[in-house]
Coordinates of C-alpha atoms in Angstrom, one line a residue:
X1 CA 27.2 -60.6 50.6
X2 CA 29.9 -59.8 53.0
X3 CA 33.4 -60.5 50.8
X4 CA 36.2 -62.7 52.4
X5 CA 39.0 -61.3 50.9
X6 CA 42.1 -59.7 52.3
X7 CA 42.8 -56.5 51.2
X8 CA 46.5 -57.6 50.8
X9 CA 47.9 -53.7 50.4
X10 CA 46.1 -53.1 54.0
X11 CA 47.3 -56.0 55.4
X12 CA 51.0 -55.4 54.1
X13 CA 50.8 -52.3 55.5
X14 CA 49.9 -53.6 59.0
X15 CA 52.6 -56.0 59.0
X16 CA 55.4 -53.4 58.3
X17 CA 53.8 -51.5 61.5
X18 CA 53.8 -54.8 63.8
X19 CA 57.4 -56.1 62.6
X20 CA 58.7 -52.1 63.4
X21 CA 57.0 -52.6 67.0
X22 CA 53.6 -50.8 66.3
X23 CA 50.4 -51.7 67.5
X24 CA 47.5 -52.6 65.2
X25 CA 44.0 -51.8 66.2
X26 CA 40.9 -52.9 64.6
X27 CA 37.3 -50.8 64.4
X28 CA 33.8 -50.7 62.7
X29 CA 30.9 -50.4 61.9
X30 CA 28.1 -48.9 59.4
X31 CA 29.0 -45.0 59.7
X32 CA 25.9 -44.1 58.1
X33 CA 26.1 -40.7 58.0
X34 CA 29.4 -40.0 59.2
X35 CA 29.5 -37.8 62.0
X36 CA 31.8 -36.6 64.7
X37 CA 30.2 -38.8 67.1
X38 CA 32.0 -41.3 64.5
X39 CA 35.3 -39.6 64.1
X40 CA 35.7 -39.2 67.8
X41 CA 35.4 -43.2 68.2
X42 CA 38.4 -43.3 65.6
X43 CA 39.9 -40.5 67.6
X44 CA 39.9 -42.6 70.8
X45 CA 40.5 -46.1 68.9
X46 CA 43.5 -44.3 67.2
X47 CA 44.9 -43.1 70.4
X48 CA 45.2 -47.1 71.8
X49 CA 47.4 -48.0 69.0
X50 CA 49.9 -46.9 66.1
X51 CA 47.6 -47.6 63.5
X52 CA 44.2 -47.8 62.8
X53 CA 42.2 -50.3 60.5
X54 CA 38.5 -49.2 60.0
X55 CA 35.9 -51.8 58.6
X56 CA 32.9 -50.6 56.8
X57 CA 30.0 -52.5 56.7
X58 CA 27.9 -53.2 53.2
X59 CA 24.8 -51.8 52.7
X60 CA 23.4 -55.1 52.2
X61 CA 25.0 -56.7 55.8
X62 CA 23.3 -53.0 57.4
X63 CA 19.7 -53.6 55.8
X64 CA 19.7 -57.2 57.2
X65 CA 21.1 -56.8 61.1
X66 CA 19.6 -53.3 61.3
X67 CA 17.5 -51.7 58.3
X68 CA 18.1 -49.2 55.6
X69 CA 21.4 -47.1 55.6
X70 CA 20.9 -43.2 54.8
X71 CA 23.8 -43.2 53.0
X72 CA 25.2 -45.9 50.1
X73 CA 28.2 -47.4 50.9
X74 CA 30.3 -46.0 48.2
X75 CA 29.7 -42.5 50.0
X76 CA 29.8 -44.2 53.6
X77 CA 33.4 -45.8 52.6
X78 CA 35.0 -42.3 51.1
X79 CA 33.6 -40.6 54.2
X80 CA 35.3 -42.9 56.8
X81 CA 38.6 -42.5 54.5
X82 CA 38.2 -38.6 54.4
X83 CA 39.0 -39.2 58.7
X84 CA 42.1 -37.8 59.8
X85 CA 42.3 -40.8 62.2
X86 CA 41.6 -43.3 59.8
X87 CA 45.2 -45.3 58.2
X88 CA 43.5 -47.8 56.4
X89 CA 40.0 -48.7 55.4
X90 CA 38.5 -52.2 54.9
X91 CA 35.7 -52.0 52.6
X92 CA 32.6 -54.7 52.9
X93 CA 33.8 -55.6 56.5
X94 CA 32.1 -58.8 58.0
X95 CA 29.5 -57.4 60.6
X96 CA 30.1 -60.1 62.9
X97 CA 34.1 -58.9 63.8
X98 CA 35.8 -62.1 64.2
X99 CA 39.2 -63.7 65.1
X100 CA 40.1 -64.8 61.6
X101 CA 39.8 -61.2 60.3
X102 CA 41.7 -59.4 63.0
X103 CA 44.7 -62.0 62.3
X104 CA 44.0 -61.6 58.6
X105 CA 45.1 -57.8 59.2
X106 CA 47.6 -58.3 62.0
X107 CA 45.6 -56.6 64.8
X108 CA 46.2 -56.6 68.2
X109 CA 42.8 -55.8 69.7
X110 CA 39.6 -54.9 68.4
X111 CA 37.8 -51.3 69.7
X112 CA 34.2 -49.8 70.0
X113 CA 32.1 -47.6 71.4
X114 CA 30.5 -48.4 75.1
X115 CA 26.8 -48.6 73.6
X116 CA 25.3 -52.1 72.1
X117 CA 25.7 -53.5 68.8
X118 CA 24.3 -56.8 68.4
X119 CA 22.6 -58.7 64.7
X120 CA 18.9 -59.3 63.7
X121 CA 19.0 -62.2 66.0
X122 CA 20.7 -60.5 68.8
X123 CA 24.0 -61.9 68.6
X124 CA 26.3 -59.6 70.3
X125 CA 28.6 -58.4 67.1
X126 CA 31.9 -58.9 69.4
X127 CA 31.2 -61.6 71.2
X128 CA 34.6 -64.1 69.7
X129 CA 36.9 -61.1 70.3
X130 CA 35.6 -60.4 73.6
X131 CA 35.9 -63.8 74.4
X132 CA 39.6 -64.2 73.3
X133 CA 40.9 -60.6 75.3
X134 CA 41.1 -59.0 72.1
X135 CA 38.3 -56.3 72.4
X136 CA 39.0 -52.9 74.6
X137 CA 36.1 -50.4 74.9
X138 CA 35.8 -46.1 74.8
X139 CA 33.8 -43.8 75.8
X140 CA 30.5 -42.8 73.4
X141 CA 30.2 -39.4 72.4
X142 CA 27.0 -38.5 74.1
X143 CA 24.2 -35.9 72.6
X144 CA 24.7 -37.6 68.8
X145 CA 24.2 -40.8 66.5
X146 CA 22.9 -41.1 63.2
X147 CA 19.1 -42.3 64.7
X148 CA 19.1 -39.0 66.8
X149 CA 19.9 -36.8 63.0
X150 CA 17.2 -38.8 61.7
X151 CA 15.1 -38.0 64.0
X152 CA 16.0 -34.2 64.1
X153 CA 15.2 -34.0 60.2
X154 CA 11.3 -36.1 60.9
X155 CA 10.7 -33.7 64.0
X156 CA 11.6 -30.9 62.3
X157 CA 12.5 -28.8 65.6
X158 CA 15.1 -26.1 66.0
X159 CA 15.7 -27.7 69.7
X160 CA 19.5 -28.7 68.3
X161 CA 19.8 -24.7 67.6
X162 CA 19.6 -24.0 71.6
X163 CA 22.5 -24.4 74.3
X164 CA 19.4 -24.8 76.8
X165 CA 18.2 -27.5 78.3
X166 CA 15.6 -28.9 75.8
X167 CA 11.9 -28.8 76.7
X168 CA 9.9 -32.3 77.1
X169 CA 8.0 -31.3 73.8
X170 CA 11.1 -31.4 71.5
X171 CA 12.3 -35.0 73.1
X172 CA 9.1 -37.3 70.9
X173 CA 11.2 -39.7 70.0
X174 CA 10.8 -42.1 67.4
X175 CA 9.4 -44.6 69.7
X176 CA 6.6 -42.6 70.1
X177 CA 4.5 -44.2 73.0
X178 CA 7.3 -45.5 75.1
X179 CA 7.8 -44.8 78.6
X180 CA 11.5 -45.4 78.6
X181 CA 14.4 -44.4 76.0
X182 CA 17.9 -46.2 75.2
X183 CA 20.1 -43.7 76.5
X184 CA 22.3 -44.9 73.3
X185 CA 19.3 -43.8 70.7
X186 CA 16.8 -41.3 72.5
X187 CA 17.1 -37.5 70.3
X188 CA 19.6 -35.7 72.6
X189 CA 21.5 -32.2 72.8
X190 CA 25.4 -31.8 72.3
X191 CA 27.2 -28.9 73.9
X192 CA 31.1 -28.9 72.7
X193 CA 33.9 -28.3 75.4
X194 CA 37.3 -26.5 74.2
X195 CA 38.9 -29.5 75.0
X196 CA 37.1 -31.4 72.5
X197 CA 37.9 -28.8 69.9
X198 CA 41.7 -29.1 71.1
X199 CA 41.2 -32.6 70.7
X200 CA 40.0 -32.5 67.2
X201 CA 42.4 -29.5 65.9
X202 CA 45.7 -30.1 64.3
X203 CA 48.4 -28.2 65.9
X204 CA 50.0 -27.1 62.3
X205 CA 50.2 -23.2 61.6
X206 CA 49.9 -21.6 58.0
X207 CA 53.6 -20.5 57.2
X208 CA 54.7 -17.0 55.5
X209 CA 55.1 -19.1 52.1
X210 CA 52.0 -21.2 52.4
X211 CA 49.4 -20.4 49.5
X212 CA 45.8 -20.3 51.8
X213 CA 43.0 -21.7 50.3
X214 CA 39.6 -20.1 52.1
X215 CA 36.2 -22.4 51.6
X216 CA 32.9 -21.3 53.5
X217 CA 30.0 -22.7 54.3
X218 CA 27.2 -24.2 56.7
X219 CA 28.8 -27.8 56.2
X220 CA 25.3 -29.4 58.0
X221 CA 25.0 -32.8 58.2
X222 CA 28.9 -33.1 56.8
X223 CA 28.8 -35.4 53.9
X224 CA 30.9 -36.7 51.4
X225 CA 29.8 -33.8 48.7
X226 CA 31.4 -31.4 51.2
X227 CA 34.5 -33.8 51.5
X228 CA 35.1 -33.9 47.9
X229 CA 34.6 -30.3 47.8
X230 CA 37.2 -29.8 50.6
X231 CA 39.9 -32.2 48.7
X232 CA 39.9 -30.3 45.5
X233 CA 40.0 -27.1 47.3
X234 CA 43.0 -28.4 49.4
X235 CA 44.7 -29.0 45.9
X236 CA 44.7 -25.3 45.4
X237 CA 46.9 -24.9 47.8
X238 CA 49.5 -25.9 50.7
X239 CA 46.5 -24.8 53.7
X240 CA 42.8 -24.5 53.6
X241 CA 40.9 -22.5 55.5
X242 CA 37.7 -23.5 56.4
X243 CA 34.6 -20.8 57.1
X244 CA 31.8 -22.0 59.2
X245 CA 28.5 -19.9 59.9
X246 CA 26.7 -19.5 63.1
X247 CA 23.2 -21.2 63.3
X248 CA 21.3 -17.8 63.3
X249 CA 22.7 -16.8 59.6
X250 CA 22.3 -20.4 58.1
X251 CA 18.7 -20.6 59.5
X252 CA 18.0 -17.0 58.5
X253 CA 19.5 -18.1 55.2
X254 CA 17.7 -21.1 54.4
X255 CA 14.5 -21.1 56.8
X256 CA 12.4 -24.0 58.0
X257 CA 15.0 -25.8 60.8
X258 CA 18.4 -25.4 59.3
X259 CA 21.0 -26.1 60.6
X260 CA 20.2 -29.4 61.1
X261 CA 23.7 -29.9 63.3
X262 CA 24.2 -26.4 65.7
X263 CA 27.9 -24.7 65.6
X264 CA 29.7 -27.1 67.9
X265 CA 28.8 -30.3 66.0
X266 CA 29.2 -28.4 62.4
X267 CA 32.8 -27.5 63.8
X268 CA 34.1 -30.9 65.3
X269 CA 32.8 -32.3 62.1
X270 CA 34.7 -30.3 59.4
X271 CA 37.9 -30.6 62.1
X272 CA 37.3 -34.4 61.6
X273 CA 38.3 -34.0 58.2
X274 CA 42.0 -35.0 56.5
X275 CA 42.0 -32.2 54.4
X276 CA 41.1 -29.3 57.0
X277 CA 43.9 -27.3 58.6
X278 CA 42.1 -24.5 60.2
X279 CA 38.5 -23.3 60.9
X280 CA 36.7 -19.8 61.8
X281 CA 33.7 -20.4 64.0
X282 CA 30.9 -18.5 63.1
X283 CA 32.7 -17.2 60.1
X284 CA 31.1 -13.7 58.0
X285 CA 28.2 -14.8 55.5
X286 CA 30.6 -12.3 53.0
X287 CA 34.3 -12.2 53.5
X288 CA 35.8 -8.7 53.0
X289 CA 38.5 -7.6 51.6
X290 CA 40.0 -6.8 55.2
X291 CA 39.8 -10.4 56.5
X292 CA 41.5 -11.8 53.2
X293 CA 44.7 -9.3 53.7
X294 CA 44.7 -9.7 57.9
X295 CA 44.3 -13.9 56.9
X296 CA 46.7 -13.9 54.2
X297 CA 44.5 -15.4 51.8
X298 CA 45.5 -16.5 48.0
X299 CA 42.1 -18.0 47.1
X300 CA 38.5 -17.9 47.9
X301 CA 36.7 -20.7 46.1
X302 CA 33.2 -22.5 46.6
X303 CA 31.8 -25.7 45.5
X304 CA 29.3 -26.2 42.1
X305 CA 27.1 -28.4 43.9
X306 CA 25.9 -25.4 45.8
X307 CA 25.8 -22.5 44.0
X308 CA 21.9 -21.8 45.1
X309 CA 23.5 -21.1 48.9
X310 CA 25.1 -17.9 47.4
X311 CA 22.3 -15.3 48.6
X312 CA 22.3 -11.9 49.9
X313 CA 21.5 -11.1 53.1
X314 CA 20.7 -7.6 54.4
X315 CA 22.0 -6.2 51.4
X316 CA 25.6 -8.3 51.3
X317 CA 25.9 -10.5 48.0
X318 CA 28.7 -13.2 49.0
X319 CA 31.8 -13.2 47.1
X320 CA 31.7 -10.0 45.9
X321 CA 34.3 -8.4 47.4
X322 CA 36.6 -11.4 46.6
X323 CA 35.2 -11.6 42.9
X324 CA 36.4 -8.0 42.5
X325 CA 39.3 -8.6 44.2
X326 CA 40.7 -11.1 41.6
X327 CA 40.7 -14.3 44.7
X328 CA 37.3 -15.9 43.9
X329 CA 36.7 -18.9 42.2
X330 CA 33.8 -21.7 41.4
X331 CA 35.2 -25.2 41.8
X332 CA 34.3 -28.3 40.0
X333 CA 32.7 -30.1 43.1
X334 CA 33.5 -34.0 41.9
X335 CA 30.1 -34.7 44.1
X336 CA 26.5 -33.5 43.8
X337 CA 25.9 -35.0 46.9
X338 CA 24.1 -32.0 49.5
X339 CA 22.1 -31.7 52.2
X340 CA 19.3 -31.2 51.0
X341 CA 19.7 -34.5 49.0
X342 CA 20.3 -36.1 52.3
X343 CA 17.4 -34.6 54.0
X344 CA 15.3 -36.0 50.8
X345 CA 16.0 -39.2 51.1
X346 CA 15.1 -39.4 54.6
X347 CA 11.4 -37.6 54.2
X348 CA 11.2 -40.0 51.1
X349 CA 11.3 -43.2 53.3
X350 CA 10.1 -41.7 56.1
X351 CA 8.0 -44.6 57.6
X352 CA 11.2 -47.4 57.1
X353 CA 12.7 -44.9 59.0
X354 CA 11.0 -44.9 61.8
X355 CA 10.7 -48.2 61.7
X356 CA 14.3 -49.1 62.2
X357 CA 14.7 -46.2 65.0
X358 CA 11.9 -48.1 67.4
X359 CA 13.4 -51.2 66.2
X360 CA 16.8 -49.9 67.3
X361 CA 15.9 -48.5 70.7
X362 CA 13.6 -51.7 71.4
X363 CA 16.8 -53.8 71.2
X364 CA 18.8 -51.7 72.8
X365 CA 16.6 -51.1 75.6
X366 CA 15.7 -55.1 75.6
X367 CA 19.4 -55.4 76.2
X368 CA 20.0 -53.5 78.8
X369 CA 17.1 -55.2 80.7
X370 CA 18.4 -58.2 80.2
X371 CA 22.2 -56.8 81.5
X372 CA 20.3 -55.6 84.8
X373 CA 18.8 -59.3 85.3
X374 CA 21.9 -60.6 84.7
X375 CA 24.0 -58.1 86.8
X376 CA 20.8 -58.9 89.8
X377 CA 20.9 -62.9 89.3
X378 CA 24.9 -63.3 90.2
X379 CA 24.7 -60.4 92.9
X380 CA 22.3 -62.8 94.1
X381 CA 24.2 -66.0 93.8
X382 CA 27.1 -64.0 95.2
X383 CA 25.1 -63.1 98.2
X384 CA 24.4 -66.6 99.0
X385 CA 27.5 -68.1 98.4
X386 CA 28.7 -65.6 101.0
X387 CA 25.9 -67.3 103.7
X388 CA 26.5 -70.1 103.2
X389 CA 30.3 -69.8 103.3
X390 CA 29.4 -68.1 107.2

């Protein structure tokens, strides 16, 4: 059951920002599977206001307006808070956003994505706020949403891997059957921009005293086991590093259709993170002793959840050089959250899966329909107003 109470400490907090001539802004949602998709709604959300209040959604309110989360909300809520862009989080937000709670926090306006969100009955989730003024709109991140990384884990395709235009083959949806797709839910293809990494990059340089922490990894399907691993990593240090592999070495590493997520999305998604300062894009599967002394690096650590990704390939063990060189070190990872877990879970409950995605995309789609008939009925009302008026 969704839980009235007032985070008082958030809504404190909110109040000091409107009496010093700030503006509040209100988002949320389920964040099931937190993505970048997610992190650039708060990106965009964040950029309207001064500062940002996220709601989270229960697992209990998601099951009943829209079927099973992936993730439980414990790891949905430490995800969302792990978001650069996030200042506050409101835990068991009401799914139904409506006045009462944004005045509850001091808001000025509430903010989502452009795509549908509606409840079991088809209750449009914003309907009060829109209704009032309060409710402003950005734009969707196209080519990602947690139905299309479902779907990617049940088709078990490499399509994600390729910067190509996909073939019709890799597009079976879950709707299997249906002629049409919701443009907000059909499996789609992300290609990255380097303004969109700008966007997502922070603008702080390591200084000559800071003590660099270096972390590598695939980060697929970035979790909250790779965001605890990244916090006590960060504690090492004043910067950390980040190391990200290319899609060829994690699939040659791990096989079937890893990466799950290609580069770009794998990249914007540990950028998203509070405790990143700096990535290298397709990063070496062994550092060497050269890039540690041209980076300045103090430390090169990996997590305990996932010591079984430490493999040689042609011939290189990982670490090694860094091992002999006195920098490496195996850190306590606080989660044992991976992604294989993840992946797990969803070929574990494969058919409710599916089930929610046509739901989903039935709704959405069902929606839209009825926007067009709408949108046609008062074009033509307009039309013969305009006759008549002759």
């Amino acid at each position: 059951m969704t839980s009235n109470a007032v985070n008082q400490e958030i809504a404190d907090r909110c109040l000091a920002v409107k009496k010093a001539g700030g503006i509040v802004v209100w988002t949320d949602g389920c964040f099931d599977m937190m993505h970048y998709g997610h992190a650039n709604a708060l990106r965009q959300s964040r950029e309207l206001g001064t500062f940002l209040v996220v709601g989270v959604h229960s697992d209990e309110e998601i099951r009943k307006n829209k079927g099973p989360p992936v993730m439980t909300e414990e790891e949905r809520y430490l995800a969302v808070e792990a978001c650069k862009w996030a200042d506050a989080v409101v835990r068991d937000a009401p799914y139904v956003t409506s006045l009462a709670v944004l005045d509850q926090y001091h808001v000025d306006f509430c903010v989502h994505g452009d795509d549908l969100v509606s409840t079991s009955d088809g209750t449009d989730c914003y309907h009060e706020v829109k209704q009032a003024g309060r409710f402003r709109t950005v734009k969707r991140t196209e080519g990602v949403s947690t139905t299309d990384l479902v779907g990617r884990m049940l088709l078990m395709t490499k399509s994600h891997h390729r910067s190509s235009p996909p073939r019709d083959a890799d597009l079976a949806s879950m709707a299997a059957g249906q002629a049409k797709h919701s443009p907000y839910t059909g499996v789609s293809h992300f290609i990255t921009t380097s303004r969109k990494i700008v966007q997502f990059s922070n603008s702080r340089e390591a200084k000559p005293t800071d003590k660099i922490v270096y972390i590598d990894g695939a980060w697929d399907l970035f979790h909250v086991g790779h965001v605890e691993a990244l916090r006590v990593a960060k504690q090492l240090g004043d910067y950390l590093l980040v190391g990200i592999h290319d899609d060829h070495t994690i699939n040659r590493a791990k096989g079937e259709n890893h990466p799950l997520m290609n580069v770009h999305e794998r990249v914007l998604s540990v950028l998203s993170c509070k405790y990143v300062d700096e990535v290298i894009i397709g990063a070496p599967w062994c550092i060497t002793p050269e890039l540690i002394e041209k980076l300045h690096i103090s430390v090169v650590v990996h997590g305990s959840a996932d010591l079984e990704d430490i493999i040689p390939l042609d011939g290189q063990v990982p670490y090694e050089e860094a091992k002999a060189g006195g920098v490496f070190q195996i850190i306590q990872s606080p989660s044992t959250l991976t992604t294989g877990a993840i992946i797990d879970r969803i070929i574990a409950n494969r058919l409710a899966f599916e089930t929610r995605n046509r739901k989903k995309e039935m709704k959405e789609l069902q929606a839209i329909n009825e926007e067009k008939d709408r949108v046609k009925r008062q074009r033509a009302d307009d039309a013969a107003v305009a006759a008549n008026g002759k």
